[in-house]
Structure formats: C-alpha cells, structure tokens
Amino acid sequence: MLQLVRPSRRHDPDQVQRVKSQPARLIPVRTPLGWILARTIWGRWLYAHAMRDVDMLLMQQVVCRIAILHVRQCETWGKVQIPGLEAMDIEHLPDLKLRGVTCYHHAMSTWERSSDLLWAYEICEPDFGENETPSDWASQFRFKVDLTEIPGCVSRFPEGRRSEYPLIKCLDQFLGMAADYGGALPSTHRPFLCPEIWMPDILLLKRAGFIFQVGDQFVWTSKIGPAMREQYLWTDSNECAAEARARAQEELAWKMWQSMPDNIADMIFRNPADKHRAAFVGMAFRFWDDRELCWGTKALDRGRISALVKIADLLEQAGVLGERGRVP
C-alpha cells in the first residue's frame, strides 16, 4: 500500500507565487494487506495522483532553472551573486527580479528552443529591436515575470496545450542546457556524484523516477532516455554520446600510432623528446587521411588541426610519444 503523507508547509509572505500545495510523498507500507490494497483501483489512483503532483513540481523546477540559465548567459547578469540562486529549490525560490531583463539566444539551437518554451509559458516575450519586424522568430526575449512567479505560469499553462510542452520536452531542454552550460550536469550511465548546484533538480528527478540513488551517487534510469536522445546526449542505442566520442577518438589515436609508416616515425623522433608531440601533429596534419583513415604518401590540403591536437594529447598521456617503439 502507498500511504500519502504531506510534508509540513513553510509559508513565506514575500513569495506570493509559491506552489499552492506541497506534493504528497509516497511511503511504502510493507504488509500483506498493503500489497493487496496497492493493487486495487483506489490504490493505483492514489499513486497516479501523487505522481502527477511530483511531475508538476519537477516541471516548475526545470522551467525555473531554464530561466536562470538564460539569465546567467547575459553579459550584465553573468557574474551576479544572489544567495540561494545556484542550488535553486522550487520550494524555496530566491527573490530574483527578472521582469524587464532581456536575454539573447545567440542563434544557438538549444537556447532558441528553450526561448520558445519560455515564450509559450508566457514567462518571456519577443523583444524586437528597432530594425526588426515582428515575426515568429526573435533574436532576444524579455522576461515578463519575476522568478517567484514562474511556477504559477507553469501551473496555469492550458491543459489542451500540454502535448506541445509535456514534461519530457521540458526535461530535454533543461538537459540540453545543463549538460553543456551552467556547471555540466553529467549525462553518463555510470554512477556520479551530483554537483551541489544540481541537487534540488536531481532529488526531484529521483522522486519522479528519472534517476535512482546508490549510496551518495546517482544513476540515470531508462525513463530519461527520450530527453537525453533528443539533445543528442545519448545515442540511439542509449549510450552516453560523450563517452562514445571519447572511446572512438582513443581508438583512432591507436590506429594512427600503430599504422604510422617508418619514414614518418623517423621524422617525428629525430626531434628532441619535448618536440615529439608537435612533430606528430605536424606529420598527421600533412599525411593522415581522415576520410580513408590511413597515412598517405603525399601531403594533404587540410583545414582543421584541433582534432589532431586531441589525438596527440591522448598519445602523450599514454606515454608513447616520449620514446619510439613504446607500446601501452
């Protein structure tokens, strides 16, 4: 059976848009009668009702977080220090005055989509400049409400439009911003220690079934998969994309090293030891064909070198560039 217990409420007269009621916490009662009642229609209804409360609280939390991340990227607000803002908790929102603040999305897709989300919830509105014509697209948005008013905007969002911005879509926008900006929330499948800034978000995600806890660490569940895949944080096979890229780059590094012709190795190792890394990058830039994945005999016309620098870094960390013929 699932017993519904409501936590004590803390009232703050300054936070006029406080969530109207705290969500019920689910406490399993491990008795034979409890297990029977939990399988009744009434028991399932109670559980579903409580989970709807948790889902709404989670939506309010992530939408507030998206708004704060937008504010953080503003040049004039990026270094603002406000107590309680970093580890923002929907149940104890800091009194942050956002009304009238203008934010740019810098034509980055993640920030554009999250701007549209804030627009849909009537948290922001397009701020067209003097040379812009009002349209469905804007380069900057202006906040219409303060931070403490955002939960009310989310709860009042029309039920008929929920399919446009359901919880999972709010989560994928949140993850797209939180994994690459604002402190890099981990997207790994491995257990991770949660940075303090994300703890309120993680605990709500845990209550909603998107993550589970192992000791003091957390692990994403398959329920978060659609949001992770939408932001390309996980691959179609649910593998962490960052870890897949790192593994592929490491495999490429060893392929380049093991297939390196003797004449190219001679040109690298005729240099002093502290020049081996730069010499490897130079030779790879000229002779490694990244389309055919092989060393060529003629110099290639290359336009990028950053990937080769990372390859060299991997080989240097493994110690193979220090001495010719050394293998890991």
mmCIF file of C-alpha atoms in Angstrom:
data_model
loop_
_atom_site.group_PDB
_atom_site.id
_atom_site.type_symbol
_atom_site.label_atom_id
_atom_site.label_comp_id
_atom_site.label_asym_id
_atom_site.label_seq_id
_atom_site.Cartn_x
_atom_site.Cartn_y
_atom_site.Cartn_z
ATOM 1 C CA MET A 1 0.000 0.000 0.000
ATOM 2 C CA LEU A 2 1.165 3.507 -0.586
ATOM 3 C CA GLN A 3 0.430 5.849 2.273
ATOM 4 C CA LEU A 4 0.163 9.514 1.378
ATOM 5 C CA VAL A 5 1.883 11.905 3.766
ATOM 6 C CA ARG A 6 2.176 15.621 3.162
ATOM 7 C CA PRO A 7 5.251 17.423 4.473
ATOM 8 C CA SER A 8 4.897 20.491 6.625
ATOM 9 C CA ARG A 9 4.407 23.689 4.650
ATOM 10 C CA ARG A 10 6.631 26.702 5.071
ATOM 11 C CA HIS A 11 4.906 29.946 4.250
ATOM 12 C CA ASP A 12 6.791 32.999 3.106
ATOM 13 C CA PRO A 13 4.684 36.130 2.538
ATOM 14 C CA ASP A 14 7.267 37.526 0.100
ATOM 15 C CA GLN A 15 6.895 34.561 -2.235
ATOM 16 C CA VAL A 16 3.381 35.273 -3.450
ATOM 17 C CA GLN A 17 3.524 32.746 -6.254
ATOM 18 C CA ARG A 18 4.534 29.818 -4.034
ATOM 19 C CA VAL A 19 3.291 26.454 -5.202
ATOM 20 C CA LYS A 20 -0.167 26.112 -3.714
ATOM 21 C CA SER A 21 0.449 22.752 -2.129
ATOM 22 C CA GLN A 22 3.420 20.524 -1.468
ATOM 23 C CA PRO A 23 3.295 17.218 -3.359
ATOM 24 C CA ALA A 24 2.469 14.074 -1.475
ATOM 25 C CA ARG A 25 5.380 11.803 -0.590
ATOM 26 C CA LEU A 26 4.908 8.096 -1.226
ATOM 27 C CA ILE A 27 5.755 5.801 1.686
ATOM 28 C CA PRO A 28 5.516 2.027 1.042
ATOM 29 C CA VAL A 29 3.769 0.071 3.806
ATOM 30 C CA ARG A 30 5.228 -3.440 3.653
ATOM 31 C CA THR A 31 2.334 -5.555 4.928
ATOM 32 C CA PRO A 32 0.350 -8.282 3.157
ATOM 33 C CA LEU A 33 -2.784 -6.113 3.330
ATOM 34 C CA GLY A 34 -0.807 -3.187 1.963
ATOM 35 C CA TRP A 35 0.327 -5.138 -1.087
ATOM 36 C CA ILE A 36 -3.284 -6.192 -1.781
ATOM 37 C CA LEU A 37 -4.656 -2.662 -1.449
ATOM 38 C CA ALA A 38 -1.853 -1.259 -3.613
ATOM 39 C CA ARG A 39 -3.220 -3.358 -6.469
ATOM 40 C CA THR A 40 -6.766 -2.037 -6.186
ATOM 41 C CA ILE A 41 -8.161 0.687 -8.424
ATOM 42 C CA TRP A 42 -8.203 3.081 -5.459
ATOM 43 C CA GLY A 43 -4.577 2.391 -4.615
ATOM 44 C CA ARG A 44 -3.442 2.897 -8.212
ATOM 45 C CA TRP A 45 -5.438 6.151 -8.421
ATOM 46 C CA LEU A 46 -3.759 7.491 -5.273
ATOM 47 C CA TYR A 47 -0.347 6.619 -6.651
ATOM 48 C CA ALA A 48 -1.073 8.204 -10.049
ATOM 49 C CA HIS A 49 -2.438 11.357 -8.397
ATOM 50 C CA ALA A 50 0.660 11.725 -6.232
ATOM 51 C CA MET A 51 2.937 11.225 -9.239
ATOM 52 C CA ARG A 52 1.083 13.934 -11.155
ATOM 53 C CA ASP A 53 1.917 16.299 -8.295
ATOM 54 C CA VAL A 54 5.582 15.312 -8.487
ATOM 55 C CA ASP A 55 5.618 15.768 -12.264
ATOM 56 C CA MET A 56 4.174 19.277 -11.951
ATOM 57 C CA LEU A 57 6.703 20.227 -9.276
ATOM 58 C CA LEU A 58 9.503 18.881 -11.494
ATOM 59 C CA MET A 59 8.241 20.898 -14.479
ATOM 60 C CA GLN A 60 8.190 24.034 -12.372
ATOM 61 C CA GLN A 61 11.708 23.324 -11.139
ATOM 62 C CA VAL A 62 13.250 22.760 -14.578
ATOM 63 C CA VAL A 63 11.454 25.740 -16.163
ATOM 64 C CA CYS A 64 12.775 27.968 -13.351
ATOM 65 C CA ARG A 65 16.227 26.506 -13.931
ATOM 66 C CA ILE A 66 15.995 27.182 -17.680
ATOM 67 C CA ALA A 67 15.078 30.784 -16.931
ATOM 68 C CA ILE A 68 18.058 31.163 -14.594
ATOM 69 C CA LEU A 69 20.443 29.649 -17.143
ATOM 70 C CA HIS A 70 19.192 32.172 -19.685
ATOM 71 C CA VAL A 71 19.838 34.987 -17.245
ATOM 72 C CA ARG A 72 23.284 33.623 -16.432
ATOM 73 C CA GLN A 73 24.422 33.904 -20.042
ATOM 74 C CA CYS A 74 23.590 37.618 -20.164
ATOM 75 C CA GLU A 75 26.712 39.745 -20.039
ATOM 76 C CA THR A 76 25.291 42.062 -17.395
ATOM 77 C CA TRP A 77 23.949 39.225 -15.233
ATOM 78 C CA GLY A 78 26.581 36.547 -15.720
ATOM 79 C CA LYS A 79 28.505 37.432 -12.564
ATOM 80 C CA VAL A 80 25.606 38.402 -10.340
ATOM 81 C CA GLN A 81 25.842 36.670 -6.966
ATOM 82 C CA ILE A 82 22.465 36.056 -5.343
ATOM 83 C CA PRO A 83 22.209 33.856 -2.213
ATOM 84 C CA GLY A 84 20.314 30.655 -2.975
ATOM 85 C CA LEU A 85 20.351 31.120 -6.744
ATOM 86 C CA GLU A 86 22.923 28.463 -7.618
ATOM 87 C CA ALA A 87 21.296 25.491 -5.867
ATOM 88 C CA MET A 88 17.827 26.749 -6.708
ATOM 89 C CA ASP A 89 14.981 24.880 -4.986
ATOM 90 C CA ILE A 90 11.446 25.331 -6.311
ATOM 91 C CA GLU A 91 10.099 25.181 -2.746
ATOM 92 C CA HIS A 92 12.419 27.988 -1.596
ATOM 93 C CA LEU A 93 12.915 30.294 -4.554
ATOM 94 C CA PRO A 94 15.234 33.274 -4.155
ATOM 95 C CA ASP A 95 13.640 36.668 -4.731
ATOM 96 C CA LEU A 96 15.171 37.316 -8.160
ATOM 97 C CA LYS A 97 13.684 40.237 -10.087
ATOM 98 C CA LEU A 98 13.611 39.136 -13.725
ATOM 99 C CA ARG A 99 10.813 41.330 -15.071
ATOM 100 C CA GLY A 100 12.194 43.509 -17.880
ATOM 101 C CA VAL A 101 15.519 41.643 -18.201
ATOM 102 C CA THR A 102 16.453 40.962 -21.843
ATOM 103 C CA CYS A 103 18.236 37.759 -22.893
ATOM 104 C CA TYR A 104 19.799 36.733 -26.199
ATOM 105 C CA HIS A 105 19.832 33.175 -27.516
ATOM 106 C CA HIS A 106 22.812 33.893 -29.817
ATOM 107 C CA ALA A 107 21.250 31.772 -32.583
ATOM 108 C CA MET A 108 22.212 28.551 -30.778
ATOM 109 C CA SER A 109 19.586 25.864 -31.275
ATOM 110 C CA THR A 110 19.431 24.763 -27.635
ATOM 111 C CA TRP A 111 18.876 28.300 -26.417
ATOM 112 C CA GLU A 112 16.427 29.072 -29.245
ATOM 113 C CA ARG A 113 14.221 26.119 -28.325
ATOM 114 C CA SER A 114 14.297 26.978 -24.643
ATOM 115 C CA SER A 115 13.405 30.591 -25.507
ATOM 116 C CA ASP A 116 10.366 29.266 -27.364
ATOM 117 C CA LEU A 117 9.445 27.242 -24.284
ATOM 118 C CA LEU A 118 9.625 30.318 -22.032
ATOM 119 C CA TRP A 119 7.593 32.210 -24.628
ATOM 120 C CA ALA A 120 4.908 29.506 -24.685
ATOM 121 C CA TYR A 121 4.593 29.637 -20.895
ATOM 122 C CA GLU A 122 4.241 33.448 -21.112
ATOM 123 C CA ILE A 123 7.358 33.875 -18.995
ATOM 124 C CA CYS A 124 9.155 35.786 -21.760
ATOM 125 C CA GLU A 125 8.072 37.728 -24.806
ATOM 126 C CA PRO A 126 9.976 38.594 -28.000
ATOM 127 C CA ASP A 127 11.864 41.854 -27.746
ATOM 128 C CA PHE A 128 12.107 43.035 -31.350
ATOM 129 C CA GLY A 129 14.694 45.714 -31.957
ATOM 130 C CA GLU A 130 14.164 48.905 -33.898
ATOM 131 C CA ASN A 131 15.342 47.289 -37.123
ATOM 132 C CA GLU A 132 13.378 44.051 -36.660
ATOM 133 C CA THR A 133 9.919 43.242 -37.940
ATOM 134 C CA PRO A 134 7.697 41.274 -35.511
ATOM 135 C CA SER A 135 7.586 37.629 -36.602
ATOM 136 C CA ASP A 136 7.620 34.081 -35.238
ATOM 137 C CA TRP A 137 11.350 34.368 -34.630
ATOM 138 C CA ALA A 138 13.234 36.836 -32.452
ATOM 139 C CA SER A 139 16.883 37.207 -31.527
ATOM 140 C CA GLN A 140 16.170 38.347 -27.980
ATOM 141 C CA PHE A 141 13.482 37.915 -25.365
ATOM 142 C CA ARG A 142 12.356 39.985 -22.397
ATOM 143 C CA PHE A 143 11.126 38.490 -19.123
ATOM 144 C CA LYS A 144 7.527 39.336 -18.234
ATOM 145 C CA VAL A 145 7.630 37.933 -14.692
ATOM 146 C CA ASP A 146 9.966 37.559 -11.725
ATOM 147 C CA LEU A 147 11.436 34.208 -10.699
ATOM 148 C CA THR A 148 8.882 33.582 -7.937
ATOM 149 C CA GLU A 149 6.040 33.984 -10.455
ATOM 150 C CA ILE A 150 7.301 31.293 -12.851
ATOM 151 C CA PRO A 151 5.740 28.291 -11.007
ATOM 152 C CA GLY A 152 2.331 29.948 -11.406
ATOM 153 C CA CYS A 153 2.918 30.377 -15.159
ATOM 154 C CA VAL A 154 3.694 26.665 -15.454
ATOM 155 C CA SER A 155 0.689 25.524 -13.412
ATOM 156 C CA ARG A 156 -1.644 27.784 -15.428
ATOM 157 C CA PHE A 157 -0.416 26.508 -18.790
ATOM 158 C CA PRO A 158 -3.554 25.386 -20.685
ATOM 159 C CA GLU A 159 -4.246 21.685 -20.339
ATOM 160 C CA GLY A 160 -5.105 21.490 -24.029
ATOM 161 C CA ARG A 161 -1.560 22.591 -24.957
ATOM 162 C CA ARG A 162 0.259 20.162 -22.669
ATOM 163 C CA SER A 163 1.122 17.975 -25.665
ATOM 164 C CA GLU A 164 3.221 20.844 -27.057
ATOM 165 C CA TYR A 165 5.394 21.084 -23.970
ATOM 166 C CA PRO A 166 4.967 17.927 -21.876
ATOM 167 C CA LEU A 167 7.310 17.108 -19.004
ATOM 168 C CA ILE A 168 9.712 15.143 -21.213
ATOM 169 C CA LYS A 169 10.135 18.113 -23.568
ATOM 170 C CA CYS A 170 10.817 20.451 -20.652
ATOM 171 C CA LEU A 171 13.385 17.939 -19.441
ATOM 172 C CA ASP A 172 15.171 17.674 -22.784
ATOM 173 C CA GLN A 173 15.502 21.470 -22.949
ATOM 174 C CA PHE A 174 16.777 21.506 -19.391
ATOM 175 C CA LEU A 175 19.299 18.733 -20.036
ATOM 176 C CA GLY A 176 20.494 20.324 -23.272
ATOM 177 C CA MET A 177 21.408 23.462 -21.342
ATOM 178 C CA ALA A 178 22.516 21.877 -18.076
ATOM 179 C CA ALA A 179 24.851 19.305 -19.641
ATOM 180 C CA ASP A 180 26.761 21.824 -21.766
ATOM 181 C CA TYR A 181 26.340 25.006 -19.730
ATOM 182 C CA GLY A 182 25.812 26.092 -16.153
ATOM 183 C CA GLY A 183 28.046 23.524 -14.460
ATOM 184 C CA ALA A 184 27.844 20.494 -16.781
ATOM 185 C CA LEU A 185 25.292 18.109 -15.283
ATOM 186 C CA PRO A 186 26.633 14.588 -16.034
ATOM 187 C CA SER A 187 24.963 12.533 -18.779
ATOM 188 C CA THR A 188 26.956 9.348 -18.136
ATOM 189 C CA HIS A 189 25.366 5.956 -17.453
ATOM 190 C CA ARG A 190 27.883 5.399 -14.674
ATOM 191 C CA PRO A 191 27.104 6.420 -11.095
ATOM 192 C CA PHE A 192 28.087 10.031 -10.478
ATOM 193 C CA LEU A 193 28.378 12.422 -7.588
ATOM 194 C CA CYS A 194 25.924 15.236 -8.077
ATOM 195 C CA PRO A 195 27.383 18.758 -8.072
ATOM 196 C CA GLU A 196 25.740 20.729 -5.273
ATOM 197 C CA ILE A 197 24.189 23.191 -7.720
ATOM 198 C CA TRP A 198 22.024 20.443 -9.258
ATOM 199 C CA MET A 199 20.998 18.622 -6.061
ATOM 200 C CA PRO A 200 17.418 20.053 -5.869
ATOM 201 C CA ASP A 201 16.856 19.066 -9.517
ATOM 202 C CA ILE A 202 18.309 15.594 -9.003
ATOM 203 C CA LEU A 203 16.187 14.875 -5.942
ATOM 204 C CA LEU A 204 13.012 15.795 -7.843
ATOM 205 C CA LEU A 205 14.130 13.691 -10.820
ATOM 206 C CA LYS A 206 14.646 10.832 -8.389
ATOM 207 C CA ARG A 207 11.128 11.209 -6.955
ATOM 208 C CA ALA A 208 9.698 11.177 -10.498
ATOM 209 C CA GLY A 209 11.610 8.008 -11.454
ATOM 210 C CA PHE A 210 14.151 9.522 -13.865
ATOM 211 C CA ILE A 211 17.110 8.697 -11.652
ATOM 212 C CA PHE A 212 17.899 6.420 -8.715
ATOM 213 C CA GLN A 213 20.377 6.699 -5.886
ATOM 214 C CA VAL A 214 23.167 4.303 -4.919
ATOM 215 C CA GLY A 215 24.744 5.451 -1.674
ATOM 216 C CA ASP A 216 25.816 9.043 -2.265
ATOM 217 C CA GLN A 217 25.819 8.622 -6.053
ATOM 218 C CA PHE A 218 23.108 8.766 -8.715
ATOM 219 C CA VAL A 219 22.341 6.781 -11.882
ATOM 220 C CA TRP A 220 20.021 7.771 -14.734
ATOM 221 C CA THR A 221 17.158 5.370 -15.492
ATOM 222 C CA SER A 222 15.874 4.447 -18.947
ATOM 223 C CA LYS A 223 12.917 6.782 -18.333
ATOM 224 C CA ILE A 224 15.165 9.771 -19.087
ATOM 225 C CA GLY A 225 16.202 8.226 -22.432
ATOM 226 C CA PRO A 226 13.856 10.224 -24.736
ATOM 227 C CA ALA A 227 15.057 13.545 -23.292
ATOM 228 C CA MET A 228 18.729 12.506 -23.489
ATOM 229 C CA ARG A 229 18.367 11.308 -27.083
ATOM 230 C CA GLU A 230 16.501 14.441 -28.152
ATOM 231 C CA GLN A 231 19.502 16.524 -27.075
ATOM 232 C CA TYR A 232 21.995 14.024 -28.572
ATOM 233 C CA LEU A 233 23.407 13.378 -25.111
ATOM 234 C CA TRP A 234 22.685 9.672 -25.632
ATOM 235 C CA THR A 235 22.928 7.779 -28.893
ATOM 236 C CA ASP A 236 20.033 5.878 -30.493
ATOM 237 C CA SER A 237 21.266 2.808 -28.614
ATOM 238 C CA ASN A 238 21.115 4.769 -25.319
ATOM 239 C CA GLU A 239 24.894 5.028 -24.977
ATOM 240 C CA CYS A 240 26.330 8.212 -23.486
ATOM 241 C CA ALA A 241 27.324 10.225 -26.574
ATOM 242 C CA ALA A 242 30.281 11.944 -24.889
ATOM 243 C CA GLU A 243 31.722 8.614 -23.769
ATOM 244 C CA ALA A 244 31.136 7.119 -27.227
ATOM 245 C CA ARG A 245 33.019 10.025 -28.849
ATOM 246 C CA ALA A 246 35.871 9.728 -26.360
ATOM 247 C CA ARG A 247 36.190 5.990 -26.986
ATOM 248 C CA ALA A 248 36.115 6.476 -30.760
ATOM 249 C CA GLN A 249 38.839 9.137 -30.529
ATOM 250 C CA GLU A 250 41.003 6.873 -28.385
ATOM 251 C CA GLU A 251 40.578 4.018 -30.873
ATOM 252 C CA LEU A 252 41.530 6.382 -33.709
ATOM 253 C CA ALA A 253 44.636 7.513 -31.825
ATOM 254 C CA TRP A 254 45.901 3.951 -31.502
ATOM 255 C CA LYS A 255 45.057 3.197 -35.123
ATOM 256 C CA MET A 256 47.138 6.184 -36.225
ATOM 257 C CA TRP A 257 50.006 5.228 -33.943
ATOM 258 C CA GLN A 258 50.128 1.554 -34.840
ATOM 259 C CA SER A 259 49.852 2.135 -38.605
ATOM 260 C CA MET A 260 52.355 5.004 -38.762
ATOM 261 C CA PRO A 261 54.959 4.377 -41.531
ATOM 262 C CA ASP A 262 58.636 4.236 -40.555
ATOM 263 C CA ASN A 263 59.570 7.297 -42.604
ATOM 264 C CA ILE A 264 57.018 9.437 -40.743
ATOM 265 C CA ALA A 265 58.139 8.000 -37.402
ATOM 266 C CA ASP A 266 61.742 8.873 -38.356
ATOM 267 C CA MET A 267 60.748 12.491 -38.946
ATOM 268 C CA ILE A 268 58.985 12.638 -35.579
ATOM 269 C CA PHE A 269 61.647 11.023 -33.419
ATOM 270 C CA ARG A 270 64.641 12.787 -34.940
ATOM 271 C CA ASN A 271 63.400 15.768 -32.884
ATOM 272 C CA PRO A 272 64.155 16.269 -29.167
ATOM 273 C CA ALA A 273 61.747 14.447 -26.850
ATOM 274 C CA ASP A 274 59.923 17.631 -25.891
ATOM 275 C CA LYS A 275 59.164 18.261 -29.590
ATOM 276 C CA HIS A 276 57.661 14.828 -30.368
ATOM 277 C CA ARG A 277 54.084 15.927 -29.738
ATOM 278 C CA ALA A 278 54.293 18.953 -32.030
ATOM 279 C CA ALA A 279 56.104 16.881 -34.673
ATOM 280 C CA PHE A 280 53.385 14.209 -34.563
ATOM 281 C CA VAL A 281 50.671 16.827 -35.013
ATOM 282 C CA GLY A 282 52.578 18.322 -37.965
ATOM 283 C CA MET A 283 53.062 14.965 -39.699
ATOM 284 C CA ALA A 284 49.453 13.930 -39.107
ATOM 285 C CA PHE A 285 48.242 17.259 -40.414
ATOM 286 C CA ARG A 286 50.144 16.702 -43.636
ATOM 287 C CA PHE A 287 49.883 12.955 -44.217
ATOM 288 C CA TRP A 288 46.914 11.455 -42.290
ATOM 289 C CA ASP A 289 43.844 10.987 -44.489
ATOM 290 C CA ASP A 290 40.861 11.226 -42.118
ATOM 291 C CA ARG A 291 38.451 10.073 -44.830
ATOM 292 C CA GLU A 292 40.255 6.856 -45.731
ATOM 293 C CA LEU A 293 41.681 6.570 -42.203
ATOM 294 C CA CYS A 294 45.196 5.825 -43.364
ATOM 295 C CA TRP A 295 48.581 7.506 -43.768
ATOM 296 C CA GLY A 296 49.278 8.893 -47.236
ATOM 297 C CA THR A 297 52.476 9.403 -49.156
ATOM 298 C CA LYS A 298 51.596 12.900 -50.370
ATOM 299 C CA ALA A 299 50.897 15.985 -48.327
ATOM 300 C CA LEU A 300 47.174 16.713 -47.958
ATOM 301 C CA ASP A 301 45.348 20.014 -48.123
ATOM 302 C CA ARG A 302 43.930 20.238 -44.596
ATOM 303 C CA GLY A 303 41.763 22.844 -42.992
ATOM 304 C CA ARG A 304 41.474 21.749 -39.349
ATOM 305 C CA ILE A 305 44.044 20.766 -36.793
ATOM 306 C CA SER A 306 42.121 20.757 -33.499
ATOM 307 C CA ALA A 307 41.142 17.067 -33.708
ATOM 308 C CA LEU A 308 44.770 16.089 -34.313
ATOM 309 C CA VAL A 309 45.887 18.025 -31.264
ATOM 310 C CA LYS A 310 43.466 15.989 -29.160
ATOM 311 C CA ILE A 311 44.817 12.781 -30.692
ATOM 312 C CA ALA A 312 48.353 13.888 -29.819
ATOM 313 C CA ASP A 313 47.233 14.671 -26.278
ATOM 314 C CA LEU A 314 45.898 11.122 -25.871
ATOM 315 C CA LEU A 315 49.142 9.589 -27.138
ATOM 316 C CA GLU A 316 51.223 11.878 -24.959
ATOM 317 C CA GLN A 317 49.179 10.997 -21.884
ATOM 318 C CA ALA A 318 49.750 7.327 -22.670
ATOM 319 C CA GLY A 319 53.483 7.996 -22.784
ATOM 320 C CA VAL A 320 54.122 6.624 -26.283
ATOM 321 C CA LEU A 321 55.390 9.895 -27.739
ATOM 322 C CA GLY A 322 58.287 10.022 -25.335
ATOM 323 C CA GLU A 323 60.133 7.023 -26.751
ATOM 324 C CA ARG A 324 59.972 5.421 -30.167
ATOM 325 C CA GLY A 325 58.643 1.914 -30.281
ATOM 326 C CA ARG A 326 56.976 2.078 -26.887
ATOM 327 C CA VAL A 327 53.523 0.499 -26.746
ATOM 328 C CA PRO A 328 50.917 0.876 -23.985
#
